[in-house]
Structure formats: C-alpha cells, structure tokens
Coordinates of C-alpha atoms in Angstrom, one line a residue:
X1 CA -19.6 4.6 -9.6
X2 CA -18.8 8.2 -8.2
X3 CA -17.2 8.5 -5.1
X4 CA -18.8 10.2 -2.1
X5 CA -16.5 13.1 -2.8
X6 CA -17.3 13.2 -6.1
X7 CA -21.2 13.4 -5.5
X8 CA -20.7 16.0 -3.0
X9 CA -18.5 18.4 -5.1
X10 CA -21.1 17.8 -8.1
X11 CA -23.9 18.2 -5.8
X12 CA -23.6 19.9 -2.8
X13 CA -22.2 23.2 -1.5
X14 CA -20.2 21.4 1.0
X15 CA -17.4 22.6 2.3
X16 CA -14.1 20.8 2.3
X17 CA -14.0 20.0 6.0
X18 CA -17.6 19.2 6.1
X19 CA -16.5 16.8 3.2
X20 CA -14.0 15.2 5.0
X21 CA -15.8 14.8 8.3
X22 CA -18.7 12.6 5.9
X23 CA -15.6 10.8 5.1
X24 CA -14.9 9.6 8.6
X25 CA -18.0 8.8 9.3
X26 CA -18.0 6.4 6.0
X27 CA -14.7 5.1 7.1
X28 CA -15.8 4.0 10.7
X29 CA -19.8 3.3 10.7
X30 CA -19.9 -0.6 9.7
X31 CA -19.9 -0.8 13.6
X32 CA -23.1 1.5 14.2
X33 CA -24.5 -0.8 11.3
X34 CA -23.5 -3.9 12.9
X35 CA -24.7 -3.0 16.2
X36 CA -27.4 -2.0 14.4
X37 CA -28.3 -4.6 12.4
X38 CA -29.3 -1.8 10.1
X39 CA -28.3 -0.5 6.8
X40 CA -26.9 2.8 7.1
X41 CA -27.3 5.7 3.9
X42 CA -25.6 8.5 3.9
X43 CA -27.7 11.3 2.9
X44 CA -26.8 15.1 1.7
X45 CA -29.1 17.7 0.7
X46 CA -29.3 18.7 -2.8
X47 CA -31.6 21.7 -2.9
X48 CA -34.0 23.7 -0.5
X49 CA -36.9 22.2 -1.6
X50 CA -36.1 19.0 0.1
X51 CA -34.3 16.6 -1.9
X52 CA -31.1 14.6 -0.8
X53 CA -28.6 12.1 -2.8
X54 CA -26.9 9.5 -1.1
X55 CA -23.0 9.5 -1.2
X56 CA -22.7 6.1 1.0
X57 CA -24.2 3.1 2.0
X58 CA -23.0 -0.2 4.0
X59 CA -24.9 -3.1 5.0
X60 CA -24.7 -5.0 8.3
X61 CA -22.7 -8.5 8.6
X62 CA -25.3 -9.2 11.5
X63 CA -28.2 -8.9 10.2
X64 CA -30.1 -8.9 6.6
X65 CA -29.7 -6.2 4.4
X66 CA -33.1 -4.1 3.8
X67 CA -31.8 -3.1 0.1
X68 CA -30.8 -5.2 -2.6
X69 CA -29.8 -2.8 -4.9
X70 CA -27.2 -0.1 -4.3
X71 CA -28.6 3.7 -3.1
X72 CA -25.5 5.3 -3.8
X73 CA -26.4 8.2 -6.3
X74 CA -30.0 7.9 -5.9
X75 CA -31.6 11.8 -5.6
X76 CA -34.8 11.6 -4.3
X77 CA -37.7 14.1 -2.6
X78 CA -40.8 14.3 -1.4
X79 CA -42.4 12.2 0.9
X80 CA -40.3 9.1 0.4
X81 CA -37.5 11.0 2.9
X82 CA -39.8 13.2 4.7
X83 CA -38.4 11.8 7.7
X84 CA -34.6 13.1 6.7
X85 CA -35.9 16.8 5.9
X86 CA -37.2 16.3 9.8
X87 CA -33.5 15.2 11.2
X88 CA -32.1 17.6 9.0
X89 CA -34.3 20.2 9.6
X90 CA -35.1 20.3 13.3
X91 CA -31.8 18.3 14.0
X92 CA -32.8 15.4 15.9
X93 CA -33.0 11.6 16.1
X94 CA -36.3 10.7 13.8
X95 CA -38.1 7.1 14.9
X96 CA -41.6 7.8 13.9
X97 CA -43.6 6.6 11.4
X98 CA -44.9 3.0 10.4
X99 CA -42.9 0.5 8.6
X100 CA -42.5 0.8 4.6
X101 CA -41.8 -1.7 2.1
X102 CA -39.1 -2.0 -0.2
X103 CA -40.4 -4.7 -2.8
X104 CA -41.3 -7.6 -0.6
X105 CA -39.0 -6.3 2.4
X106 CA -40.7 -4.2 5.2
X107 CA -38.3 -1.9 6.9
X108 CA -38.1 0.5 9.3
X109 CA -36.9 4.1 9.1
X110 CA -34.7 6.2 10.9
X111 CA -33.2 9.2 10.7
X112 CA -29.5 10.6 12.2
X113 CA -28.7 14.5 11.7
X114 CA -24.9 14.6 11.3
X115 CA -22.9 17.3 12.9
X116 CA -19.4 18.6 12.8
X117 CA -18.0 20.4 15.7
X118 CA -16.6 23.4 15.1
X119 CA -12.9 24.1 16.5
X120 CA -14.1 25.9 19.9
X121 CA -15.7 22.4 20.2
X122 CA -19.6 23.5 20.1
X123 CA -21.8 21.6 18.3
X124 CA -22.1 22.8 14.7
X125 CA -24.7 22.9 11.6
X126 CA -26.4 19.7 10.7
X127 CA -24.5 18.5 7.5
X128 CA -26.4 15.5 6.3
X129 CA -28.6 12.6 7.3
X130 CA -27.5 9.1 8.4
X131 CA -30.5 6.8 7.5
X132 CA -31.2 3.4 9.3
X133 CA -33.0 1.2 7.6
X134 CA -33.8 -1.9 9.4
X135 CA -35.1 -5.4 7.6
X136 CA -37.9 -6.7 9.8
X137 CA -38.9 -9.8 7.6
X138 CA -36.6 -11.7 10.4
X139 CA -37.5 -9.7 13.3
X140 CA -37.7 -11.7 16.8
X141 CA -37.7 -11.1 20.1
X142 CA -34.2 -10.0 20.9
X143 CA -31.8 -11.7 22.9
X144 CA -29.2 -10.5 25.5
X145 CA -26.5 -10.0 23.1
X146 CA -29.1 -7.9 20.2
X147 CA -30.4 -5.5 23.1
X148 CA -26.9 -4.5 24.1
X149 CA -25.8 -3.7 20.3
X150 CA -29.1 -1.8 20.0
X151 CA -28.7 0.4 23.4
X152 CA -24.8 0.6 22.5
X153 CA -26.4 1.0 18.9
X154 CA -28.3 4.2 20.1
X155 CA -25.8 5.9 22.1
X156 CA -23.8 6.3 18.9
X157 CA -26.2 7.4 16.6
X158 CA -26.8 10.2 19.5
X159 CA -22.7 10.8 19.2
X160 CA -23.1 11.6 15.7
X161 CA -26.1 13.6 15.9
X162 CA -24.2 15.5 18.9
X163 CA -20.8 15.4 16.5
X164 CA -18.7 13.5 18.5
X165 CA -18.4 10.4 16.3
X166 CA -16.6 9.0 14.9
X167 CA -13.8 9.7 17.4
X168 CA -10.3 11.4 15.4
X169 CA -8.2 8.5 13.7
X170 CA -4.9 8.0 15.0
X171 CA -2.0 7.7 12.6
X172 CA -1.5 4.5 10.8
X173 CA -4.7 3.0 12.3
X174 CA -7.0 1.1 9.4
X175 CA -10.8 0.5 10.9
X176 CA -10.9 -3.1 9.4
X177 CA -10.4 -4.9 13.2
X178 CA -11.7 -5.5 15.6
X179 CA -15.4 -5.6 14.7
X180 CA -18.2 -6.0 16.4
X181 CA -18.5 -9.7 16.1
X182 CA -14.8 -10.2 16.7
X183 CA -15.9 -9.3 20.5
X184 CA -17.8 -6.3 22.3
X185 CA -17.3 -5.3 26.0
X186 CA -19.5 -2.5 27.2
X187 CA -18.6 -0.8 30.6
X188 CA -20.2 1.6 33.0
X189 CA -18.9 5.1 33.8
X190 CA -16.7 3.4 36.3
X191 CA -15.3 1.2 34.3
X192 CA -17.2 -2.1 35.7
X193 CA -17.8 -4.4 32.7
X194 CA -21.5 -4.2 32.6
X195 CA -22.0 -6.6 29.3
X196 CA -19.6 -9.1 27.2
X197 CA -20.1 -11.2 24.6
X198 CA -19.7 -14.6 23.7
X199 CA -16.9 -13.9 21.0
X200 CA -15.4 -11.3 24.0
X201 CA -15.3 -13.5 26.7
X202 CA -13.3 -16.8 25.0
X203 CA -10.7 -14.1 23.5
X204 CA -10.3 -13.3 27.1
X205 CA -10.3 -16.9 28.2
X206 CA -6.9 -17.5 25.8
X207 CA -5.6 -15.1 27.7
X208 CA -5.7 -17.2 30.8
X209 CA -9.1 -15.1 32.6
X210 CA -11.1 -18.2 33.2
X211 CA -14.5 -16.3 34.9
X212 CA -16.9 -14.0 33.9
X213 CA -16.4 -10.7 32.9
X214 CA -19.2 -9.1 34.5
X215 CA -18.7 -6.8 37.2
X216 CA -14.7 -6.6 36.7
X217 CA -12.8 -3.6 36.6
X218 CA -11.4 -3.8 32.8
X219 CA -8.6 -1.6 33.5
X220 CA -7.2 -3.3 36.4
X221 CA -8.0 -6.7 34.9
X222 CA -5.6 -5.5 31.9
X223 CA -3.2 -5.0 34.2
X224 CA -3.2 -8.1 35.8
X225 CA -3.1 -9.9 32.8
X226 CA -0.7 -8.8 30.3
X227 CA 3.0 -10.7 30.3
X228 CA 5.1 -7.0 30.0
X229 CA 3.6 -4.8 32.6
X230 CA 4.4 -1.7 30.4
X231 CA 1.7 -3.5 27.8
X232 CA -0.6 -4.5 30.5
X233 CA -0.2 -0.4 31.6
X234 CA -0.4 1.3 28.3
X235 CA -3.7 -1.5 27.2
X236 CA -5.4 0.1 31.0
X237 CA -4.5 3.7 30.4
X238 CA -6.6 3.1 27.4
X239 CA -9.4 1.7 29.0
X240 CA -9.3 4.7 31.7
X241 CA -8.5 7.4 28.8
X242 CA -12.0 6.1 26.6
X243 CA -14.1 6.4 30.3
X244 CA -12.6 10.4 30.3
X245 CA -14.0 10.9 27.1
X246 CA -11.0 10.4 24.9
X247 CA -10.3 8.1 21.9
X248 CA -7.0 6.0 22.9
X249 CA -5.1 4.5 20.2
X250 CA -5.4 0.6 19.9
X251 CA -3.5 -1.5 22.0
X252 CA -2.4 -5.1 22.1
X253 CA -1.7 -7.5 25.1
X254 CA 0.3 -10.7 25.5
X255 CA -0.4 -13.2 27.6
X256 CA 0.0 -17.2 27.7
X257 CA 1.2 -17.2 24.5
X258 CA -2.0 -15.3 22.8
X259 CA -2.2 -11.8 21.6
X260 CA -5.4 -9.7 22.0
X261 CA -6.1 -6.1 20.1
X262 CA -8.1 -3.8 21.8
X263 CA -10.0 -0.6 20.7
X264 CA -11.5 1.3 23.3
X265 CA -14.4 3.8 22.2
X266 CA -16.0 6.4 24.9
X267 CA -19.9 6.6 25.2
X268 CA -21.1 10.3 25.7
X269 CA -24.5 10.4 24.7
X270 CA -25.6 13.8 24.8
X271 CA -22.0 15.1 25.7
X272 CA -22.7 13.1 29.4
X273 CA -20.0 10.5 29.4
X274 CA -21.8 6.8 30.4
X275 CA -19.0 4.5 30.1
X276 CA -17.1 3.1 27.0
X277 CA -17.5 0.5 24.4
X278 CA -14.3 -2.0 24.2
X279 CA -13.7 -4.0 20.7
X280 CA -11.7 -7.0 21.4
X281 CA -10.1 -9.7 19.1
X282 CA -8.1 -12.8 19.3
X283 CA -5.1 -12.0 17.0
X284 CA -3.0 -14.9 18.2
X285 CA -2.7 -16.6 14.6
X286 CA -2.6 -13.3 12.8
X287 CA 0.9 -12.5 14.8
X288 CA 2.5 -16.2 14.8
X289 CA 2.2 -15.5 10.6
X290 CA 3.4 -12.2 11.1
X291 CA 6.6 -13.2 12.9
X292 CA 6.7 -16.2 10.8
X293 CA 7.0 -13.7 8.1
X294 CA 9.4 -11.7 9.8
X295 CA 11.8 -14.4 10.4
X296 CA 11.4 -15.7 6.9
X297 CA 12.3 -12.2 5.5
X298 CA 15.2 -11.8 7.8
X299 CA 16.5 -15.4 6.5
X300 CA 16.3 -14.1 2.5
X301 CA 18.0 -11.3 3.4
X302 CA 20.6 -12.9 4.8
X303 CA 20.8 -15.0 2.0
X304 CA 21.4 -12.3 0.0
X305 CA 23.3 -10.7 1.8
X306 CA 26.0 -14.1 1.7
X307 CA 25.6 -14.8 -2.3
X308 CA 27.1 -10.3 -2.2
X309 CA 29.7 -11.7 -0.2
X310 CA 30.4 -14.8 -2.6
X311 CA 30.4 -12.6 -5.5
X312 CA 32.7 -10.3 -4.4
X313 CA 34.7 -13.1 -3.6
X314 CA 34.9 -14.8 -6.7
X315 CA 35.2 -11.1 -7.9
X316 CA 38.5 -10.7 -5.7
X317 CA 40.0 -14.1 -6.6
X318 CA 39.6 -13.1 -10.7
X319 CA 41.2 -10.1 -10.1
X320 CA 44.2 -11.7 -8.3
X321 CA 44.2 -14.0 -11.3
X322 CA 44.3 -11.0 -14.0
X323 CA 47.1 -9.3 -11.9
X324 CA 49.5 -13.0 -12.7
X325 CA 48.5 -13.4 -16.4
X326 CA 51.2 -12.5 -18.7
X327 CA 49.0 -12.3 -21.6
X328 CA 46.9 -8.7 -22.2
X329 CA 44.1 -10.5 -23.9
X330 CA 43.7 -12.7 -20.9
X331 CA 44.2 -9.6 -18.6
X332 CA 41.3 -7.6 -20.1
X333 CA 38.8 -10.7 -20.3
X334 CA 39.4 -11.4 -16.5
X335 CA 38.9 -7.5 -16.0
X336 CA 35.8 -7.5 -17.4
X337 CA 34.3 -10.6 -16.0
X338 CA 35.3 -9.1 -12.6
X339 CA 33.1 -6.2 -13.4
X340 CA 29.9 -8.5 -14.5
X341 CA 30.3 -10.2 -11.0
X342 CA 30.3 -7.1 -9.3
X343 CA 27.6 -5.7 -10.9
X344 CA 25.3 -8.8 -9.8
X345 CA 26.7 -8.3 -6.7
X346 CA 24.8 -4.9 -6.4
X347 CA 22.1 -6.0 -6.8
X348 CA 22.0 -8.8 -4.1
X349 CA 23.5 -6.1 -1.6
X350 CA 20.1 -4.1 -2.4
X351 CA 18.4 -7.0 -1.6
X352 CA 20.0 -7.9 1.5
X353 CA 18.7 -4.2 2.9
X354 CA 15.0 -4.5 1.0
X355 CA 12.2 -6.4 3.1
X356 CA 11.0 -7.8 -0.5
X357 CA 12.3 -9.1 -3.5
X358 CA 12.3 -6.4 -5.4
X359 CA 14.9 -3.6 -5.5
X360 CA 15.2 0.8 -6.0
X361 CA 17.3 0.3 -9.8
X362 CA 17.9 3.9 -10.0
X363 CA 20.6 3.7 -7.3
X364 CA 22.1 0.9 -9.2
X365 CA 22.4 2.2 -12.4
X366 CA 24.2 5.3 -10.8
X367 CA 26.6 3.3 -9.1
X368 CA 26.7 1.0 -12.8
X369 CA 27.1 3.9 -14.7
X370 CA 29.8 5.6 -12.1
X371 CA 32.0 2.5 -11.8
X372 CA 31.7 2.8 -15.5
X373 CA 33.7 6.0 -16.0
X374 CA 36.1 5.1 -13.6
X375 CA 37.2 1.6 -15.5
X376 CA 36.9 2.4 -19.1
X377 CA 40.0 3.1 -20.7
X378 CA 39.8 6.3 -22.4
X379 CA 41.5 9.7 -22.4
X380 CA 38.9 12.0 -21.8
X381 CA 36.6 12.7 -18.9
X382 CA 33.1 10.9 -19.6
X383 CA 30.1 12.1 -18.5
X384 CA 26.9 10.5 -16.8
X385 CA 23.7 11.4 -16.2
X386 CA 20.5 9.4 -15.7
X387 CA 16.7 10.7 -17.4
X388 CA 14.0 9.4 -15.9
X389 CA 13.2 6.5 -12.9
X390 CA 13.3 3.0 -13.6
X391 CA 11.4 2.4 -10.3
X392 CA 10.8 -0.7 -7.9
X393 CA 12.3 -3.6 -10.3
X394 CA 11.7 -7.1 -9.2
X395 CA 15.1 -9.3 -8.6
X396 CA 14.4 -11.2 -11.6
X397 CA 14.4 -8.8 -14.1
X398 CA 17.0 -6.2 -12.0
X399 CA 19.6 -8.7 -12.0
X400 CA 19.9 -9.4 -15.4
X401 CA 18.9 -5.9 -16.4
X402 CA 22.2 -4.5 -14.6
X403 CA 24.3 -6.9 -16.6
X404 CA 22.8 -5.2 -20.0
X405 CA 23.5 -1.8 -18.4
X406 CA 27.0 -2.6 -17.4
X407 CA 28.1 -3.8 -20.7
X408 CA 26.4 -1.3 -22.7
X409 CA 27.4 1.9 -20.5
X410 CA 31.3 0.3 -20.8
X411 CA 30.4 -0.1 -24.5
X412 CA 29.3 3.6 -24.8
X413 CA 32.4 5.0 -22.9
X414 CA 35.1 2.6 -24.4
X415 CA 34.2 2.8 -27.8
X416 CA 32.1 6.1 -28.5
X417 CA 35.0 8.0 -26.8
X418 CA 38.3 5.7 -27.5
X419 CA 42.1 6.4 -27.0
X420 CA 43.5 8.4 -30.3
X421 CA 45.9 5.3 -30.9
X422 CA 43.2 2.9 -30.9
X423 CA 40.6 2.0 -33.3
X424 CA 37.1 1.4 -32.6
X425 CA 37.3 -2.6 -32.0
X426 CA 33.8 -3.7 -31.3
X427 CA 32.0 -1.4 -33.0
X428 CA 33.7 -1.2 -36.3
X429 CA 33.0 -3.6 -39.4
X430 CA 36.4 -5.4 -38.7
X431 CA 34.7 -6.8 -35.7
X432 CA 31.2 -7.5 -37.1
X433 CA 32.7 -9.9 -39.3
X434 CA 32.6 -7.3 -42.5
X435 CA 35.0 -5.0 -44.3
X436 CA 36.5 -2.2 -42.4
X437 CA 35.0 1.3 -43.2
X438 CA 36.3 4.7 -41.6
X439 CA 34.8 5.3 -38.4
X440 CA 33.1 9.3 -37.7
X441 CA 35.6 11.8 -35.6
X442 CA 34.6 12.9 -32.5
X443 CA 33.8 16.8 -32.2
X444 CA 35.9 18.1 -30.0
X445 CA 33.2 20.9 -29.5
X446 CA 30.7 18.5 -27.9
X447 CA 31.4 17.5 -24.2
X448 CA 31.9 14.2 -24.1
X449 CA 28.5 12.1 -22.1
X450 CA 26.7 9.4 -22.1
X451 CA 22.7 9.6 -20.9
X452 CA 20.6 6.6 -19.5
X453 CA 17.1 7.3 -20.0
X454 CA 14.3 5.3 -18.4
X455 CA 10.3 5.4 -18.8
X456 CA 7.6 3.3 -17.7
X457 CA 4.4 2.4 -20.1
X458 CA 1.6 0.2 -20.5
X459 CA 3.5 -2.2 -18.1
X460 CA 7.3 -2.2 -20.5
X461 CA 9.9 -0.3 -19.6
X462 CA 11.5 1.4 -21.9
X463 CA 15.3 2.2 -21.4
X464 CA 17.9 3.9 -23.3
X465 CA 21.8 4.4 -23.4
X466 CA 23.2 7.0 -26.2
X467 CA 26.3 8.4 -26.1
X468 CA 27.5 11.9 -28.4
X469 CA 30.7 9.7 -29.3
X470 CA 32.4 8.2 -32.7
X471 CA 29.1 6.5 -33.7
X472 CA 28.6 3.2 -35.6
X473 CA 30.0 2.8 -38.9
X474 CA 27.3 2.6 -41.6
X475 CA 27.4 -1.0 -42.4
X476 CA 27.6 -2.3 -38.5
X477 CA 25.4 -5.4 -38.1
X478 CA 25.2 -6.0 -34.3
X479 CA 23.7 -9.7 -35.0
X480 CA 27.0 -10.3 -36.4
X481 CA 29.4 -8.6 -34.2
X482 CA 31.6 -11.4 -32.5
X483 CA 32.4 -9.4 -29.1
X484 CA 31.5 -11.3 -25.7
X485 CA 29.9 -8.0 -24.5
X486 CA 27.5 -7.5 -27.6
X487 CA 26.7 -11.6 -27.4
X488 CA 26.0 -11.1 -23.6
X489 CA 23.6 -8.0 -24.1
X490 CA 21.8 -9.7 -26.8
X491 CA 21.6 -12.9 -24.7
X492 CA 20.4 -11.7 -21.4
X493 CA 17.4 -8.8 -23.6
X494 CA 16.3 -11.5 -25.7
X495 CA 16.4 -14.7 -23.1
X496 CA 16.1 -14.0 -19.8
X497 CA 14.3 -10.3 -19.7
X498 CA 12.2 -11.5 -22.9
X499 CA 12.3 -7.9 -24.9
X500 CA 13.9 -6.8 -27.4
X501 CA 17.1 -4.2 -28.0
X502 CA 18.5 -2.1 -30.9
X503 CA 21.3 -0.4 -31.7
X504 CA 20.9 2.5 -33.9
X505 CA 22.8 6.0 -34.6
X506 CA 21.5 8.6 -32.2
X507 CA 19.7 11.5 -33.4
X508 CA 22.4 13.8 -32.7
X509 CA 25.3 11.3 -33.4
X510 CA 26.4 9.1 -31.3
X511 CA 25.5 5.7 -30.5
X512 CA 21.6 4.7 -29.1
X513 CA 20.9 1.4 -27.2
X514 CA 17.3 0.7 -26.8
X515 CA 16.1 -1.5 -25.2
X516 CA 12.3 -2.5 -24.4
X517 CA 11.6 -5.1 -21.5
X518 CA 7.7 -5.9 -20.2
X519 CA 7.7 -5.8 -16.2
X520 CA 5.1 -8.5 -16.3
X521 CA 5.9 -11.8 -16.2
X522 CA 4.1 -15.0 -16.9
X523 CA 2.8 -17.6 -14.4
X524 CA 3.6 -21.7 -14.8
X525 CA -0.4 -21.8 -15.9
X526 CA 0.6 -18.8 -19.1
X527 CA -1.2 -15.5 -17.1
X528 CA 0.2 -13.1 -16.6
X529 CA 1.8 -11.4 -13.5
X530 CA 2.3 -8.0 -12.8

C-alpha cells in the first residue's frame, strides 16, 4: 500500500507544503473521527473534470465503521463524490443530500474543504476534501456525552475548513494520548467548564477534586490542585494560552499520588475564538512503570558499573603478580591475561553509561585496537585504522566479540611485524605442531598497519583484521596451532558468538582474520531474535 505521499506525488500537483500540511491533518484527526463517530477520507483532486483519490482514511473507536474495506487508493468521479467537487469547489462545509448505502450499511455524507494558511496568516486555497462518513444502521437519539462530541465535532471540521487545524506540533510530542475517550473537557470562552465526561471527571477525582466540574474555572482549579505549584502554574498557563487562541504544549500534574496529562486545544470556529477543548488522562500506572523502569536501569548500570571495577581489580592484582614472577614465560602469560580482563572491562564501563544492554563497539575497538599498539612488543611503529561501523552490539555478543578482537589485533601486531631477533612463534609451523618452513620478509617499503574492517548484512556481521606484515607460512593449520590466544579466538567465534572465523593470507600479503557472527540470536522456544 502507497503512502499518502506517495499517491500525492504520483497523482497530484501538490506542492510540498501542501503535502505536508495533509500530513498533519492525518497525524491528528482520529479525534475529529472519534468525536465524530465518523469515518474520515482524505480526498485530493486528480483532474479538472472532477475526480479525487483518497490518500487516508481512519475509522472511529466510538462508533461503527461505515466501510469495510479500505478507500485508500480508490480514484473515483462523477456523481458518487459530487458532494466533494462542491466543498472543493465553492469551499465550504457540504451536509446535503439523503443517506447512501454502502452494501447493506446506510451512511451519511459530508464534505470538509481543507485549507492551508499561507505565512501572512490568511486563509489559503482549498487543497483537498475531508469526507465524513457516518454509519447510521445504529443511530439513536443521542445522549449528553454524543451531542457534545458532535458540537465539539463541528467546530473542528469548521477549523480545518478555515485552516487552523490541526494546531502546529510541538517537538517530541506523539498524538497517540490523550484521546477522546481517555477524557474530554470542553470550556467556554472564559474558561468555565461548560461540559465533562464521565472518563474526565474520575481522572479528576484521583486527583483529589471530589465535585463536579461544571461551572469551575479549569485554570484556577489546576492551580489549586497540582502538588508543585510551578506544575500546577505551567498545566494553567496552558489552559489560559488554548482560550487565547494558541496550541500549548501538553502538560502533566501531580497530585495525591496520581499523574494526569493534559492537552489543551483552542476552539475558533470561523477564526472567533469560543473556548477550548481539554483532553485529559489518568497516567498514574503509565508513570509508576516508568519510574519503575528508571530505577531498574539505574540499578544495571550500577551493576555494571561494579563488575568494571572488579575487573580492573583482578586486572591490577595479575599485574602485581607478573611484576614478582621470576620466570618470563610466567611473566608474559599473566601480561596477557591482564589485557583479556581489561578488555571485558570495557565493555561493562560502556554499559555502566548506556540506558540499555547493548553498547556503541566502534569506540571499543578503537580503544582495543589502541591499547594494542601500545603493548605489543615490536620495533616498529604499528598502524591502526578502523573501515566501516560495527554499530549498536548487544552485551552478549560485544563482550565476547572484544576478546576475539583483542587477541587477534595483538596477534596481527606481534607476529605480522615481530622483533628482527625473534621468530614468528605462533604463527609459524613450529607452533602449529608441523615442520618449520621460512617465514616471508617484511617489505620495508610498505608502512607497517593493521585495518579492522566491519559491515553489517542480512542480519551477520561481517568483520575483518588483516595486517601488510610477515604473513602465514604456507603450510599453517590454525586448527592445530597450540597458542592459548589462537584456542581462545577459536573458542569464543565458534561457542559463544556461534559464527565462524578464518585465517587466510591477505590479498596483498599479510595476514586476514575473518570472521562472520549473526546478530540474531535464538529464543529458549528455537525463534529467532533480532
């Protein structure tokens, strides 16, 4: 299914801001439907002979819908929308005509010319039709409540035919809450509450305003209500801003222990400001779970945050031990195992900052790859550099991943680029178990670097170290090597990341570690999870 931009680029001669302005209206009419209890299409003409597609559609959640089927793409003309060449036309509010059928549902039609202001703030060319399609196979006498959505109803639709609805969003806002049913105050031009409903008046009640709203001055009562005064002032203000004509941002009050959001909405039928429309709903649960949450995150983050700390101990405690061993072999093992444990321990100081389990790698591997040049022992000057992003990682697969990294980048540096005295230990076929062969020269002409490259696709990532070093030997067998670092890499790729790794001469020469690991992981039940 197309989009409503979509069908009005394809279609239309739209402009861009008229675009965008159809969009608002999309974003924010379930409340005239609701109010309403009205399907709403959103109409656009196609050509001059009278024949509009419709980009949009929403149904009411108070009230039947009159279509079954979706209207969005339909392109229809003649007398079927007659009644929209006359709002589009003449640019008015249609209501005539008798009721049609649509299958075995009668409805009702009405048309809505939509209009967008232009920036001196006149009322501009109509744009496109807003039809309202009413199901009246359940129609009744209305109560109370329905004749208040319907005047309330009306007043809008004459705001959008004027083009001063919807009102501009402010940033951040969603227009999923409050609805209509979450609670609906309507107040006179002086701000007197004139109408509540039921919903409105017990989300009131929580917060500790035992009579009836009727008659009350909402802004004061906001006032008097609210726990901080600087909420109770900034949730009035509001209220007082929306009877001026403006579109106040929402606002929030705390009182008695419940939480109430607030959307205040001015009424200016005809440009003659009549009162407002306040939106109330009772978000006391919604904010226990959000602080619930909060406190929760705070307490893995500090968890984190302690098991850094714990690392770097142990960390600190090996290295103390590696500074009183006589024996070199010893020496270098601790050395080594000190730099595993710190790079697990970046990870979990990530974590400790991130509001989620899931961490920024591409900071890691810098800092990996950095302390990796720093440590290695070799005679010439290493470079790094990183291609590609690995992304968000989650703390599953970025805590072992960084292991693999470490050892492999140490790998690349120590033994693509080793001291002239020393032979190439892990790499050659001495320490794969085999006969020693010569190992390739380095050329002194290439400057020495080792690249991490990183790529996401179809949910693997796909990650490579190569270095322009020695190289491998041509009979190296990395399943039979017998260094801790290889068995580590090969454990941690194959176990606990579940992918697979090779180790291969690099196009170039050199050494090339790739590695493949899927980001998906699989639930207790065998599905899979992204």
């Amino acid at each position: 299914m197309s989009t409503l931009r979509d069908l009005a680029e394809e279609h239309t001669h739209l402009r861009p801001a008229d675009i965008d302005h159809l969009h608002r209206i999309a974003g924010d009419w379930q409340l005239l439907s609701d109010l309403s209890f009205a399907d709403l299409l959103l109409w656009v003409p196609v050509d001059a002979d009278g024949t509009f597609l419709c980009v949009a559609q929403v149904r009411p959640t108070t009230a039947p819908t009159a279509y079954q089927d979706d209207q969005v793409g339909r392109i229809v003309g003649g007398p079927e929308v007659a009644h929209l060449g006359v709002a589009y036309s003449q640019g008015r509010i249609w209501r005539e005509g008798d009721p049609v059928w649509y299958g075995d549902v009668p409805a009702r039609h009405e048309a809505i010319p939509v209009r967008l202001r232009t920036a001196e703030g006149e009322a501009g060319e109509v744009i496109a039709v807003v039809g309202r399609d009413t199901n009246l196979s359940t129609a009744r006498t209305p109560s109370q409540l329905e004749l208040n959505y319907l005047t309330t109803a009306d007043d809008l639709a004459q705001m959008i035919a004027d083009g001063t609805f919807p009102p501009p969003r402010h940033p951040g806002e969603t227009t999923s809450a409050p609805r209509v049913g979450d609670g609906l105050v309507r107040l006179d031009a002086g701000g007197k509450v004139t109408y509540a409903s039921p919903n409105a008046q017990s989300a009131y009640r929580r917060l500790g305003y035992a009579s009836h709203l009727a008659g009350e001055d909402l802004a004061a009562l906001h006032r008097r209500l609210a726990g901080d005064p600087l909420d109770g002032t900034e949730a009035s203000n509001g209220i007082l801003a929306a009877l001026r004509g403006e579109a106040p941002p929402r606002r929030e009050i705390d009182a008695r222990g419940a939480t109430m959001l607030t959307r205040a909405l001015p009424l200016m039928p005809a440009g003659v400001p009549i009162g407002a429309l306040v939106l109330v709903r009772d978000i006391t649960e919604v904010r226990r779970r959000d602080r619930a949450l909060i406190t929760k995150d705070a307490t893995i983050r500090e968890i984190h945050h302690r098991v850094k700390n714990n690392l770097q101990t142990v960390a600190a405690l090996l290295r103390l031990q590696a500074r009183r061993v006589a024996m070199p072999e010893a020496r270098v093992a601790l050395e080594e195992s000190v730099r595993r444990v710190a790079s697990i321990a970046l990870v979990h100081e990530t974590l400790s900052m991130s509001s989620d389990e899931a961490v920024e790698f591409d900071g890691i591997v810098d800092r990996v790859a950095s302390a990796a040049t720093e440590v290695a022992a070799t005679e010439v000057s290493v470079g790094m550099r990183r291609r590609g992003s690995f992304g968000v990682l989650p703390a599953e697969i970025a805590t072992s991943l960084v292991m693999v990294l470490n050892e492999l980048l140490l790998n690349a540096v120590e033994h693509g680029f080793p001291p002239s005295d020393e032979e190439d230990e892990p790499l050659t076929a001495a320490a794969s178990g085999m006969v020693p062969v010569a190992v390739p020269e380095v050329d002194p002409e290439l400057r020495p670097e080792v690249v991490v490259s990183a790529h996401r696709f179809r949910k693997m990532l796909h990650v490579s170290v190569a270095d322009n070093g020695r190289g491998l030997p041509p009979d190296f067998d990395a399943e039979r090597a017998s260094r801790l670092g290889l068995q580590i890499v090969r454990a941690l790729v194959t176990g606990e990341l579940r992918g697979t790794i090779e180790l291969r001469a690099g196009a170039n020469g050199g050494t090339e570690a790739v590695l493949v690991v899927p980001l998906a992981r699989n639930a207790p039940d065998g599905r899979s999870q992204a």
